[in-house]
Short mmCIF file of C-alpha atoms and ligand atoms in Angstrom, two decimals:
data_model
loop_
_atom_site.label_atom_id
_atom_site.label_comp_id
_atom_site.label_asym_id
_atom_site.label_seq_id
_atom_site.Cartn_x
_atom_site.Cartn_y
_atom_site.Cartn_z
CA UNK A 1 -22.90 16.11 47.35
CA UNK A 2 -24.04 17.05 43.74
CA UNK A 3 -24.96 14.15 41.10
CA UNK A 4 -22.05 13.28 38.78
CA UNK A 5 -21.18 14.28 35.87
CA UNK A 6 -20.01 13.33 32.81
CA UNK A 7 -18.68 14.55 29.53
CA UNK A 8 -22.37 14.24 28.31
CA UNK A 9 -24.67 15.27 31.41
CA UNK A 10 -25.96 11.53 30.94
CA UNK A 11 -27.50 10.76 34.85
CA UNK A 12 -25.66 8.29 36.81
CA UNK A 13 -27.90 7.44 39.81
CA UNK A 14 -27.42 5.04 42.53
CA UNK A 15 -28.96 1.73 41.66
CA UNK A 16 -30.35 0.85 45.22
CA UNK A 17 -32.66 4.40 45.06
CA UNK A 18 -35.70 2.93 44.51
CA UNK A 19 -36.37 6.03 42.43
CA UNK A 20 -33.83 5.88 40.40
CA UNK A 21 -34.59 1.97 39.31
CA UNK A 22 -38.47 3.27 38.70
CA UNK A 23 -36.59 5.54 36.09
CA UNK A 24 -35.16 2.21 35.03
CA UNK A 25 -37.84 0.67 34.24
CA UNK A 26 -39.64 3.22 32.91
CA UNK A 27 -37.06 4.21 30.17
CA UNK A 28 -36.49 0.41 29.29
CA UNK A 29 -40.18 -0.55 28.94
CA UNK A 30 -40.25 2.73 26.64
CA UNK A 31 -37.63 1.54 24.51
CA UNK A 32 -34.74 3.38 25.78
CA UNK A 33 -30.95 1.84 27.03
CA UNK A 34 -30.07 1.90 30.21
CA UNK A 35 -27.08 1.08 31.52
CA UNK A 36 -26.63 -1.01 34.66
CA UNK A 37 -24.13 -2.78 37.38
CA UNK A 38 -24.08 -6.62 37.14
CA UNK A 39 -21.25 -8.84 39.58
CA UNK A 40 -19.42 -9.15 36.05
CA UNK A 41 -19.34 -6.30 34.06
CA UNK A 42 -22.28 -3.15 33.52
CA UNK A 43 -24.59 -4.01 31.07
CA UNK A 44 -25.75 -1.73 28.25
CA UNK A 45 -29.54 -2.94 28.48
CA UNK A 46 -32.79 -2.68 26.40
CA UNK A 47 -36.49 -4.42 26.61
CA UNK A 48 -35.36 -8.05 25.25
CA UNK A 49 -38.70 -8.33 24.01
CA UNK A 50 -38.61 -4.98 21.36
CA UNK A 51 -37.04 -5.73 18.65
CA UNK A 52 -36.08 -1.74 17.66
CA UNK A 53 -34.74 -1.48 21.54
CA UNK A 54 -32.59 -4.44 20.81
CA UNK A 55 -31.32 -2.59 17.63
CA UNK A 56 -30.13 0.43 19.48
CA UNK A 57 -28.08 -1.68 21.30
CA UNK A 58 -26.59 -2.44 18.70
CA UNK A 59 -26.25 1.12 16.93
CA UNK A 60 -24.87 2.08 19.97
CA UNK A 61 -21.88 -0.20 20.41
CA UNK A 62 -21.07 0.22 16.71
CA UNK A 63 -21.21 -3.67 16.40
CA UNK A 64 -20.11 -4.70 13.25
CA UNK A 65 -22.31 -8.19 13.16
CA UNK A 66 -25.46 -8.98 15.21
CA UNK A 67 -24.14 -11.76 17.63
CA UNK A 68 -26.73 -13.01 19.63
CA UNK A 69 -27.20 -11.34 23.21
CA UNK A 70 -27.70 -12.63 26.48
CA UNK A 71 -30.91 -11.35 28.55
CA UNK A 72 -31.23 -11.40 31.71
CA UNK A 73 -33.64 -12.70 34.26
CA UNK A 74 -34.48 -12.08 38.27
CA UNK A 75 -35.12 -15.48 39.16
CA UNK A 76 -34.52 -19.14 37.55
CA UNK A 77 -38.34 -19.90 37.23
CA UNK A 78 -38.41 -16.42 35.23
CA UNK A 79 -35.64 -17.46 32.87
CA UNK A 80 -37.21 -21.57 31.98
CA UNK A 81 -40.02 -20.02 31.01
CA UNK A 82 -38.56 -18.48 28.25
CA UNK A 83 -35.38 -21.25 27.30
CA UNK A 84 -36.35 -25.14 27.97
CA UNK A 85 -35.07 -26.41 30.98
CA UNK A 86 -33.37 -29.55 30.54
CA UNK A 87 -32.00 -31.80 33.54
CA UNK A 88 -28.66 -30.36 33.43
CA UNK A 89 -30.22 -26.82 33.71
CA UNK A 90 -32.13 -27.58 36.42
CA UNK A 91 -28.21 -28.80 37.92
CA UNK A 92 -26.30 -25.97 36.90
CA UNK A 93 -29.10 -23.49 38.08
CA UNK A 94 -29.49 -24.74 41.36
CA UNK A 95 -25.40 -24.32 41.81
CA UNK A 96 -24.80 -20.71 40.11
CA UNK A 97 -27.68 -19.20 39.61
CA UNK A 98 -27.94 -16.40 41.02
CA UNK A 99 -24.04 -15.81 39.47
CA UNK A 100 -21.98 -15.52 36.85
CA UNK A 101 -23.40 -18.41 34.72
CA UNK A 102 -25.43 -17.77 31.25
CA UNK A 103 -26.92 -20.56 29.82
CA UNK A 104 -28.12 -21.12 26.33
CA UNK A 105 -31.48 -23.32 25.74
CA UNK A 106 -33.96 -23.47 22.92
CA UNK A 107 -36.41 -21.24 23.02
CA UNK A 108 -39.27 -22.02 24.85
CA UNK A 109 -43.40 -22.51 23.17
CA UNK A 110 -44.05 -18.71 22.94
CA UNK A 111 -40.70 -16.71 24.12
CA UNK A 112 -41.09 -13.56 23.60
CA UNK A 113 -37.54 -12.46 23.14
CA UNK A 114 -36.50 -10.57 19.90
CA UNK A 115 -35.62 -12.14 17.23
CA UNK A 116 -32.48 -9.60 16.57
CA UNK A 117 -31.78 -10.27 20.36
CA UNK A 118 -30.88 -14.50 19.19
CA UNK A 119 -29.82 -13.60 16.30
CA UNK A 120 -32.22 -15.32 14.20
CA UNK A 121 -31.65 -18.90 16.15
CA UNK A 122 -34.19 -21.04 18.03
CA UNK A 123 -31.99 -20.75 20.86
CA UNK A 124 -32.21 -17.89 23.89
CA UNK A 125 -28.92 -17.04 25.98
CA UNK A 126 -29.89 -16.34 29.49
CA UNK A 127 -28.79 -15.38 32.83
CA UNK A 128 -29.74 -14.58 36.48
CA UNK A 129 -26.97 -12.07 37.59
CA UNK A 130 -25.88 -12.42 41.08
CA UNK A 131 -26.17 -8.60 41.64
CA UNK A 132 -29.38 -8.63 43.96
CA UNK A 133 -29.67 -4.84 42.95
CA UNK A 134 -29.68 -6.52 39.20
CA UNK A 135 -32.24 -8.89 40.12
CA UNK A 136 -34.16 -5.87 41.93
CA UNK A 137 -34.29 -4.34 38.77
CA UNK A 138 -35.02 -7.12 36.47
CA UNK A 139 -37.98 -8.39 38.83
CA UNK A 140 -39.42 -5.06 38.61
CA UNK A 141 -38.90 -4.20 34.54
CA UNK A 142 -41.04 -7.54 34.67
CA UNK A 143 -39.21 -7.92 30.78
CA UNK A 144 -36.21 -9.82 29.86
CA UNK A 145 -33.59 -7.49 29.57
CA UNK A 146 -31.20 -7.69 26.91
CA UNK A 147 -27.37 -6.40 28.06
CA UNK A 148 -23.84 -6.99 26.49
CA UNK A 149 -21.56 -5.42 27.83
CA UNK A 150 -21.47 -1.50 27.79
CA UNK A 151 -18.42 -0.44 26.07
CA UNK A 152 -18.40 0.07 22.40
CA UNK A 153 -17.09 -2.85 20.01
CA UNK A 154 -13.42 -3.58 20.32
CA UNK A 155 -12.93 -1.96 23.77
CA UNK A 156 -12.61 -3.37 27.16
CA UNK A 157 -15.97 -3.94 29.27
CA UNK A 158 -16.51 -1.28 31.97
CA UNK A 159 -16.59 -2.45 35.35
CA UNK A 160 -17.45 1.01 36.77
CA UNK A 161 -20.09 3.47 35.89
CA UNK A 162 -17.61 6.33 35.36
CA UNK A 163 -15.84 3.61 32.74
CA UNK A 164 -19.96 3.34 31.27
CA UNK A 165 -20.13 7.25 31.14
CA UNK A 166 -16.92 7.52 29.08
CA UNK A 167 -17.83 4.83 26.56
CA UNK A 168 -21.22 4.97 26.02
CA UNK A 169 -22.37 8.19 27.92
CA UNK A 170 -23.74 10.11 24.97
CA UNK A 171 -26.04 7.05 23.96
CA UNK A 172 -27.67 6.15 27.08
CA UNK A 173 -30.37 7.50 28.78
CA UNK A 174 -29.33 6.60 32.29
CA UNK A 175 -26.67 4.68 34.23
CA UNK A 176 -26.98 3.25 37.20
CA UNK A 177 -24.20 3.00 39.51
CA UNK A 178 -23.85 0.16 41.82
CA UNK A 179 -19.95 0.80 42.24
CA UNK A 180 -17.03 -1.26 41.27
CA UNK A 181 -17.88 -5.01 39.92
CA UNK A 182 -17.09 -7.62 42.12
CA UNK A 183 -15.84 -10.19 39.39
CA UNK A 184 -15.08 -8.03 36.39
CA UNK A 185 -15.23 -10.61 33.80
CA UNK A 186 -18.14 -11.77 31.69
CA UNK A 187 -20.06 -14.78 32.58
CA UNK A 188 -19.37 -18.05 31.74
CA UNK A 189 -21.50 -19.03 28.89
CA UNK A 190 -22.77 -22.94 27.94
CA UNK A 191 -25.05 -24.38 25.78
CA UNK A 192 -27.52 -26.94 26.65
CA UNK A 193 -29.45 -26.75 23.99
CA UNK A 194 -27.73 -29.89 22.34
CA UNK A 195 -27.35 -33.48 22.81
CA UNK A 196 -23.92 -32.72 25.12
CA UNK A 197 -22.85 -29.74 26.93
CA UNK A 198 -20.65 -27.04 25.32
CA UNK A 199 -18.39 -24.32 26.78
CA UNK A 200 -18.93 -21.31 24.45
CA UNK A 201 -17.38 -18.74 26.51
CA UNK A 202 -14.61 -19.39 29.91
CA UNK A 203 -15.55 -17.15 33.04
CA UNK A 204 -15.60 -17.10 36.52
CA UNK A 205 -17.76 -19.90 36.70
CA UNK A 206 -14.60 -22.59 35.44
CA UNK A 207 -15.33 -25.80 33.50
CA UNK A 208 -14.16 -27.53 36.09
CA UNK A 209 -17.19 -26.77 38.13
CA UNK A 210 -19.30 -27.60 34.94
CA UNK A 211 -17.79 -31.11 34.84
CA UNK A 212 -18.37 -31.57 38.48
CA UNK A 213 -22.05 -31.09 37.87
CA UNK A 214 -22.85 -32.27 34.12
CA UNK A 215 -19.87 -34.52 33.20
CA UNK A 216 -17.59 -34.12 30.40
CA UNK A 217 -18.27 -30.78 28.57
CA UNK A 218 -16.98 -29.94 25.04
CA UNK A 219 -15.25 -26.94 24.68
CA UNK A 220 -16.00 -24.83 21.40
CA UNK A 221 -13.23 -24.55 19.05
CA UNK A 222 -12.08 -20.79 17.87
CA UNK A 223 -11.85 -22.32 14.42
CA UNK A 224 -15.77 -23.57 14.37
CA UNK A 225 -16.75 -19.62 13.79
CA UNK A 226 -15.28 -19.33 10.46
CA UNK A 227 -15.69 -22.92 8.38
CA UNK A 228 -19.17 -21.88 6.67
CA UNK A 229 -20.47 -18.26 6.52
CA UNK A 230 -24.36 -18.21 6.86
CA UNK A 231 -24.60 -22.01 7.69
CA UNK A 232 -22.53 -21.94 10.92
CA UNK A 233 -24.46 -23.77 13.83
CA UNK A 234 -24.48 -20.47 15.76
CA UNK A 235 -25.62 -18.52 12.67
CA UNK A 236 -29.30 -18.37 11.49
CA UNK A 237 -29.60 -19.07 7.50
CA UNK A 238 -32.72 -19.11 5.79
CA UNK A 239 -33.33 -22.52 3.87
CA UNK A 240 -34.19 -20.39 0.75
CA UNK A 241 -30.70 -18.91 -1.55
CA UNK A 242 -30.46 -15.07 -0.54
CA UNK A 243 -29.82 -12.80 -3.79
CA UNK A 244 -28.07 -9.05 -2.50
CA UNK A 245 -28.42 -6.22 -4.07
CA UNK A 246 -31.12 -6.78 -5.93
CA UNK A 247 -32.94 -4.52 -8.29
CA UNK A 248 -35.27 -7.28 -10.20
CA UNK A 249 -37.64 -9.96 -9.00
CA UNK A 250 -36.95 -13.16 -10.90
CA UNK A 251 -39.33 -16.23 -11.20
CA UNK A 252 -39.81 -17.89 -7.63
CA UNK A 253 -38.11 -15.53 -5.92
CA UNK A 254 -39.59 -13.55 -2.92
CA UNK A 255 -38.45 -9.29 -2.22
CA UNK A 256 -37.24 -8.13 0.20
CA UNK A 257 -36.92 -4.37 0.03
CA UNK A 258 -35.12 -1.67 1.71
CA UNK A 259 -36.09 2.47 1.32
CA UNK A 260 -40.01 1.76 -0.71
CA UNK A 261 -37.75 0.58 -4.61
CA UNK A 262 -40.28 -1.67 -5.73
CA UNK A 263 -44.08 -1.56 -5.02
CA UNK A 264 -44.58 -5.17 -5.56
CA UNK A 265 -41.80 -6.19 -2.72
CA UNK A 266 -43.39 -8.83 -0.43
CA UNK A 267 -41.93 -7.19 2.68
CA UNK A 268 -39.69 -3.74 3.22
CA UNK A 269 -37.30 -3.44 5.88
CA UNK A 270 -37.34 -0.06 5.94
CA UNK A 271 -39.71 2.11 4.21
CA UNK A 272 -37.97 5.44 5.33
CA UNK A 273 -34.49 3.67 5.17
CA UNK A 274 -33.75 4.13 8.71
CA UNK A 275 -31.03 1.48 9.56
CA UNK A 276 -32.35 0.72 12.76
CA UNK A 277 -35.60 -0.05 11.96
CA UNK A 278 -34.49 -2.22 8.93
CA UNK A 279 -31.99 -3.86 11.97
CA UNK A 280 -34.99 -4.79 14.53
CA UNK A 281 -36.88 -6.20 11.12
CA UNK A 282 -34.26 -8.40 9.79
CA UNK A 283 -34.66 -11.72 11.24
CA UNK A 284 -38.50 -11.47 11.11
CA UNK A 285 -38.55 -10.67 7.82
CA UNK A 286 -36.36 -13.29 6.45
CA UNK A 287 -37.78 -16.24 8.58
CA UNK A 288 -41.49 -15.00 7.20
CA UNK A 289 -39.75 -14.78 3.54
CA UNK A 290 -38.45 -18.59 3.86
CA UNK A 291 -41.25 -19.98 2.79
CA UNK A 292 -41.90 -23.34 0.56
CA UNK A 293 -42.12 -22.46 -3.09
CA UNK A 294 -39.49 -19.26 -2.67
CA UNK A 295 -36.48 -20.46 -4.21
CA UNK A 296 -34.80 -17.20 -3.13
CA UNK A 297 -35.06 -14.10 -1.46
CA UNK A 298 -33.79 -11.11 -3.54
CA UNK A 299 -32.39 -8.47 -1.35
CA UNK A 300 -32.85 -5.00 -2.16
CA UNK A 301 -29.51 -2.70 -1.93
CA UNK A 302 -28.97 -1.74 1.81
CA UNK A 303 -26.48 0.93 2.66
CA UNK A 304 -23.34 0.25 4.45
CA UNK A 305 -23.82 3.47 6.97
CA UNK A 306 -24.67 3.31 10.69
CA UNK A 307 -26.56 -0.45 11.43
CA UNK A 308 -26.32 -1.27 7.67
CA UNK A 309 -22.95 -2.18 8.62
CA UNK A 310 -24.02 -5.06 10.28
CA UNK A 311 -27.39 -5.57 7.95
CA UNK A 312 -24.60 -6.52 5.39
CA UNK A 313 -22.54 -8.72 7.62
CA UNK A 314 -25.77 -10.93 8.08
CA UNK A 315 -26.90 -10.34 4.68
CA UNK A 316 -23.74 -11.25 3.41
CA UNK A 317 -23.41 -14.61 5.28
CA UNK A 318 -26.80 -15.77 4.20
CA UNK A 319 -25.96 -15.61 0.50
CA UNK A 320 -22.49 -17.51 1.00
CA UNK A 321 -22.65 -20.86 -1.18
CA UNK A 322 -23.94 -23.40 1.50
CA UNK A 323 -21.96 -26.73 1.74
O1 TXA B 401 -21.25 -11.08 32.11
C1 TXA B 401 -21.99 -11.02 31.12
O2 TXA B 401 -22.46 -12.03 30.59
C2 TXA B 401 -22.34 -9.64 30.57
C3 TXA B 401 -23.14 -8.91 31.65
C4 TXA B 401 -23.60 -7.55 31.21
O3 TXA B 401 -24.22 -9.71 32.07
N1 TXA B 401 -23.09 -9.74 29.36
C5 TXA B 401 -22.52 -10.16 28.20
O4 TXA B 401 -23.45 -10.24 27.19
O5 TXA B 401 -21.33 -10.43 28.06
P1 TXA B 401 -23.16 -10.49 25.66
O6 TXA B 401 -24.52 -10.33 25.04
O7 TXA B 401 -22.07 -9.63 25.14
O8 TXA B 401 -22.70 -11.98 25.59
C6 TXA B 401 -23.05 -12.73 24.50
C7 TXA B 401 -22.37 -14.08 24.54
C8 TXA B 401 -21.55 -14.26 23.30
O9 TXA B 401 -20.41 -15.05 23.58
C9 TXA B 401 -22.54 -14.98 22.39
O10 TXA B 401 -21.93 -15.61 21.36
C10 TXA B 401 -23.25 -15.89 23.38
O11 TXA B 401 -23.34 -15.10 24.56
N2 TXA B 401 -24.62 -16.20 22.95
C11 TXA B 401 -25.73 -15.48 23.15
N3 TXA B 401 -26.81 -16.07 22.63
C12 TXA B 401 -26.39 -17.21 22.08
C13 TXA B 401 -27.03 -18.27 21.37
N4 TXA B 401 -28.34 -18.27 21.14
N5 TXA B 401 -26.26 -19.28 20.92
C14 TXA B 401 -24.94 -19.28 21.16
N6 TXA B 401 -24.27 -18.31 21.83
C15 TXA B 401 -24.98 -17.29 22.28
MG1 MG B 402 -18.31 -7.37 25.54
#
């Protein structure tokens, strides 16, 4: 039987070839996306840790914002070292994990995880999938991986590898297949990383199951996502006022430039003005920008094409009046 193939010749190996996952891994610790099977939907993955890899994830969906992104783990031990395990972790790990269960805790002392990949936040979402061909994978990229779901924005998430081909197929560098997933819905996601238990996201894992194990859980309300742009609790903000489009430097402010504009700027996103780059150097740059004695950080014109899309979006939501 011949391999495959797709619209764009992308390679769709099996997932339980050993050979094929030490293609895997070697594309993903180079940089590259590969997509791969999960029990809820196929991932579109990328190095966690790399903050350009985690940028191409999002070039490649066509995201319009940078919402933060769950990576995923082999084992619980390998995902509390990178989020804080808390008591009710511990609980809820022990029950679902390995499954369809993502969890979001702050960031552990040293996590490695881009910043682009939270978002900006102190907080890491993460999950151990209950594919064991996932976790076979995972354990041996020996990196968190980074994977939404591998469809691009605004369409439904693939649940085969033929679906992954279609969507995504010229912007991958390899799919694996692990046939048709079992659940076919995305995880169940929950934060922990507050005083009480939130449900951020329903999925197969119900909040029934949560309250069996933690107690009364809050749901998130769809109306908490649009009361404050920039100072939501799920959106980073740097303490310092954010000036866009900015030409000048004015007294206490710090520059942030895009394309090489100004040879005093204190940072650059971009010096070429490649989009991507100026994506995977975003949150760094304004968390290293927030600094006591800037009263704002003037924001050098970024253009809307490609990534800039969703530079904007952020961009945009920093320099809303705070409350
Ligand atoms: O089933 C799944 O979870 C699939 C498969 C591929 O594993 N993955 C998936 O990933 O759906 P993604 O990155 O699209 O899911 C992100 C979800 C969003 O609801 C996002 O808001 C939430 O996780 N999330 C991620 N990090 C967060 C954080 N630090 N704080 C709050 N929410 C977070
Ligand atoms: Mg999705």
């Amino acid at each position: 039987m011949s391999e495959p193939t797709t619209p764009h010749d992308v390679p769709i190996r099996p997932v339980d070839d050993p050979e094929s996952r030490a293609e895997a891994v070697r594309l993903l610790r180079a940089g590259a996306l590969v997509a791969f099977p999960t029990e809820t939907v196929y991932g579109l993955g990328a190095d966690a840790t790399d903050e350009e890899a985690v940028a191409r994830i999002f070039a490649a969906k066509e995201r319009p914002r940078f919402n933060p992104l769950i990576s995923h783990l082999p084992t619980a031990e390998a995902a509390f070292a990178l989020g804080r395990a808390t008591p009710a972790a511990e609980r809820l790990a022990a029950a679902h994990w390995p499954g369809p269960l993502t969890m979001v805790l702050k960031r552990a002392p040293g996590c490695p995880i881009a910043w682009l990949a939270s978002a900006g936040l102190e907080t890491v979402a993460l999950r151990v999938p209950g594919s064991a061909a996932a976790r076979a994978l995972l354990a041996e990229v020996g990196r968190p991986v980074a994977a939404p779901s591998a469809n691009r924005s605004g369409r439904v998430s693939p649940t085969t590898a033929a679906h992954v081909a279609e969507e995504l197929g010229d912007r991958v560098a390899l799919i694996l297949d692990g046939g048709p997933c079992m659940v076919g819905l995305e995880s169940t996601v929950v934060d922990l990383s507050g005083a009480r238990p939130r449900l951020l996201r329903p999925g197969a894992v119900t909040a029934e199951q949560l309250q069996a194990l933690l107690g009364p859980v809050e749901r998130a309300e769809a109306g908490d996502a649009i009361t404050a742009p920039g100072m939501l609790a799920s959106h980073y903000a740097p303490r310092a006022a954010v000036r866009l489009d900015a030409t000048d430097r004015l007294p206490g402010e710090a520059f942030l430039d895009f394309g090489g504009t100004r040879a005093d700027a204190d940072l650059d996103l971009s010096t070429a003005g490649d989009p991507v780059e100026a994506a995977a150097r975003l949150f760094a740059a304004l968390r290293a920008l927030d600094r006591p004695g800037v009263t704002a950080i003037a924001v050098a014109p970024v253009p809307a094409a490609g990534l800039g899309a969703a530079i904007n979006d952020r961009l945009q939501r920093a320099a809303a009046p705070r409350r």
